[in-house]
mmCIF file of C-alpha atoms in Angstrom:
data_model
loop_
_atom_site.group_PDB
_atom_site.id
_atom_site.type_symbol
_atom_site.label_atom_id
_atom_site.label_comp_id
_atom_site.label_asym_id
_atom_site.label_seq_id
_atom_site.Cartn_x
_atom_site.Cartn_y
_atom_site.Cartn_z
ATOM 1 C CA UNK T 64 11.333 13.489 -30.713
ATOM 2 C CA UNK T 65 8.409 11.631 -29.128
ATOM 3 C CA UNK T 66 6.613 12.943 -26.068
ATOM 4 C CA UNK T 67 7.854 11.328 -22.843
ATOM 5 C CA UNK T 68 5.648 11.315 -19.721
ATOM 6 C CA UNK T 69 6.165 10.092 -16.147
ATOM 7 C CA UNK T 70 3.243 8.814 -14.076
ATOM 8 C CA UNK T 71 1.837 6.175 -11.720
ATOM 9 C CA UNK T 72 0.269 2.905 -12.884
ATOM 10 C CA UNK T 73 -3.366 2.775 -11.755
ATOM 11 C CA UNK T 74 -4.394 -0.448 -13.503
ATOM 12 C CA UNK T 75 -2.557 -3.475 -14.840
ATOM 13 C CA UNK T 76 -5.484 -5.881 -15.217
ATOM 14 C CA UNK T 77 -5.397 -6.038 -19.018
ATOM 15 C CA UNK T 78 -2.884 -8.204 -20.871
ATOM 16 C CA UNK T 79 0.076 -6.133 -22.184
ATOM 17 C CA UNK T 80 -1.735 -2.863 -21.390
ATOM 18 C CA UNK T 81 -1.449 -0.554 -18.381
ATOM 19 C CA UNK T 82 -3.322 2.587 -17.376
ATOM 20 C CA UNK T 83 -1.075 5.446 -16.247
ATOM 21 C CA UNK T 84 -2.297 8.502 -14.310
ATOM 22 C CA UNK T 85 -0.327 11.702 -14.644
ATOM 23 C CA UNK T 86 -1.072 14.490 -12.172
ATOM 24 C CA UNK T 87 0.076 18.043 -12.821
ATOM 25 C CA UNK T 88 -0.342 21.335 -10.950
ATOM 26 C CA UNK T 89 -1.658 24.144 -13.126
ATOM 27 C CA UNK T 90 -2.481 27.787 -12.547
ATOM 28 C CA UNK T 91 -5.747 29.270 -13.786
ATOM 29 C CA UNK T 92 -4.967 32.005 -16.333
ATOM 30 C CA UNK T 93 -7.516 34.496 -15.004
ATOM 31 C CA UNK T 94 -7.907 33.729 -11.277
ATOM 32 C CA UNK T 95 -4.290 32.657 -10.606
ATOM 33 C CA UNK T 96 -5.419 29.775 -8.374
ATOM 34 C CA UNK T 97 -3.497 26.514 -8.536
ATOM 35 C CA UNK T 98 -5.321 23.239 -9.094
ATOM 36 C CA UNK T 99 -4.322 19.665 -9.845
ATOM 37 C CA UNK T 100 -5.264 18.044 -13.135
ATOM 38 C CA UNK T 101 -5.122 14.261 -13.616
ATOM 39 C CA UNK T 102 -4.881 12.689 -17.049
ATOM 40 C CA UNK T 103 -5.137 8.958 -17.748
ATOM 41 C CA UNK T 104 -3.292 7.264 -20.600
ATOM 42 C CA UNK T 105 -3.259 3.651 -21.725
ATOM 43 C CA UNK T 106 0.179 2.315 -22.592
ATOM 44 C CA UNK T 107 1.475 -0.886 -24.185
ATOM 45 C CA UNK T 108 3.505 -3.071 -21.806
ATOM 46 C CA UNK T 109 4.960 -5.915 -23.885
ATOM 47 C CA UNK T 110 6.481 -7.931 -21.009
ATOM 48 C CA UNK T 111 3.816 -7.172 -18.354
ATOM 49 C CA UNK T 112 6.540 -5.795 -16.077
ATOM 50 C CA UNK T 113 4.674 -2.788 -14.605
ATOM 51 C CA UNK T 114 2.240 -3.279 -11.729
ATOM 52 C CA UNK T 115 -0.136 -1.151 -9.643
ATOM 53 C CA UNK T 116 1.560 1.799 -7.938
ATOM 54 C CA UNK T 117 4.772 1.674 -9.969
ATOM 55 C CA UNK T 118 6.268 4.933 -11.216
ATOM 56 C CA UNK T 119 6.832 4.541 -14.973
ATOM 57 C CA UNK T 120 7.989 6.463 -18.018
ATOM 58 C CA UNK T 121 5.888 6.202 -21.184
ATOM 59 C CA UNK T 122 6.524 7.568 -24.655
ATOM 60 C CA UNK T 123 4.196 8.409 -27.541
ATOM 61 C CA UNK T 124 4.318 6.029 -30.511
ATOM 62 C CA UNK T 125 2.163 4.629 -33.284
ATOM 63 C CA UNK T 126 -1.309 3.494 -32.122
ATOM 64 C CA UNK T 127 -1.445 -0.090 -30.851
ATOM 65 C CA UNK T 128 -5.248 0.047 -30.622
ATOM 66 C CA UNK T 129 -8.111 2.543 -30.551
ATOM 67 C CA UNK T 130 -7.114 3.971 -27.147
ATOM 68 C CA UNK T 131 -3.501 2.834 -26.732
ATOM 69 C CA UNK T 132 -0.939 5.120 -28.390
ATOM 70 C CA UNK T 133 1.833 5.105 -25.765
ATOM 71 C CA UNK T 134 4.344 2.431 -24.837
ATOM 72 C CA UNK T 135 6.244 1.700 -21.661
ATOM 73 C CA UNK T 136 9.894 2.789 -21.739
ATOM 74 C CA UNK T 137 10.968 1.722 -18.245
ATOM 75 C CA UNK T 138 9.819 1.269 -14.686
ATOM 76 C CA UNK T 139 11.443 4.052 -12.650
ATOM 77 C CA UNK T 140 10.355 2.945 -9.185
ATOM 78 C CA UNK T 141 8.570 -0.177 -7.942
ATOM 79 C CA UNK T 142 5.661 0.240 -5.556
ATOM 80 C CA UNK T 143 6.212 -0.687 -1.934
ATOM 81 C CA UNK T 144 2.974 -2.665 -1.728
ATOM 82 C CA UNK T 145 -0.206 -2.011 0.181
ATOM 83 C CA UNK T 146 -1.004 -2.416 3.852
ATOM 84 C CA UNK T 147 -4.276 -3.975 4.950
ATOM 85 C CA UNK T 148 -5.024 -1.683 7.873
ATOM 86 C CA UNK T 149 -8.662 -2.662 8.243
ATOM 87 C CA UNK T 150 -7.817 -6.254 9.183
ATOM 88 C CA UNK T 151 -5.179 -5.089 11.675
ATOM 89 C CA UNK T 152 -7.667 -2.768 13.331
ATOM 90 C CA UNK T 153 -10.210 -5.578 13.624
ATOM 91 C CA UNK T 154 -7.597 -7.846 15.179
ATOM 92 C CA UNK T 155 -6.623 -5.155 17.687
ATOM 93 C CA UNK T 156 -10.282 -4.579 18.607
ATOM 94 C CA UNK T 157 -10.787 -8.306 19.099
ATOM 95 C CA UNK T 158 -7.714 -8.482 21.341
ATOM 96 C CA UNK T 159 -9.004 -5.540 23.388
ATOM 97 C CA UNK T 160 -12.432 -7.153 23.695
ATOM 98 C CA UNK T 161 -10.831 -10.386 24.932
ATOM 99 C CA UNK T 162 -8.724 -8.440 27.434
ATOM 100 C CA UNK T 163 -11.821 -6.658 28.764
ATOM 101 C CA UNK T 164 -13.709 -9.952 29.094
ATOM 102 C CA UNK T 165 -10.876 -11.587 31.030
ATOM 103 C CA UNK T 166 -10.625 -8.532 33.303
ATOM 104 C CA UNK T 167 -14.353 -8.697 34.038
ATOM 105 C CA UNK T 168 -14.107 -12.405 34.858
ATOM 106 C CA UNK T 169 -11.213 -11.747 37.229
ATOM 107 C CA UNK T 170 -13.239 -9.055 39.055
ATOM 108 C CA UNK T 171 -16.076 -11.520 39.693
#
């Protein structure tokens, strides 16, 4: 049976290839402290169906290239997108600045 892994897509910029990050919690054998370990795998995505942030399942297979020896089985969960907070904050600051300016004009 081939090795099956579940991780998050961190890059989908290449054609038919995705980069998947798999994070695991491990315990140090001597010191018994827990730490997180992140591994990155490149996987073959024939239909280009996985995108950034998606939770996917990949399975080991024959090598497609020098670095790509996994293939995408299925997309488990689609990402919910990203939020551009920086622009919102700038808009809020601009609105506050306008409100302050109008208040100062009214006082005069």
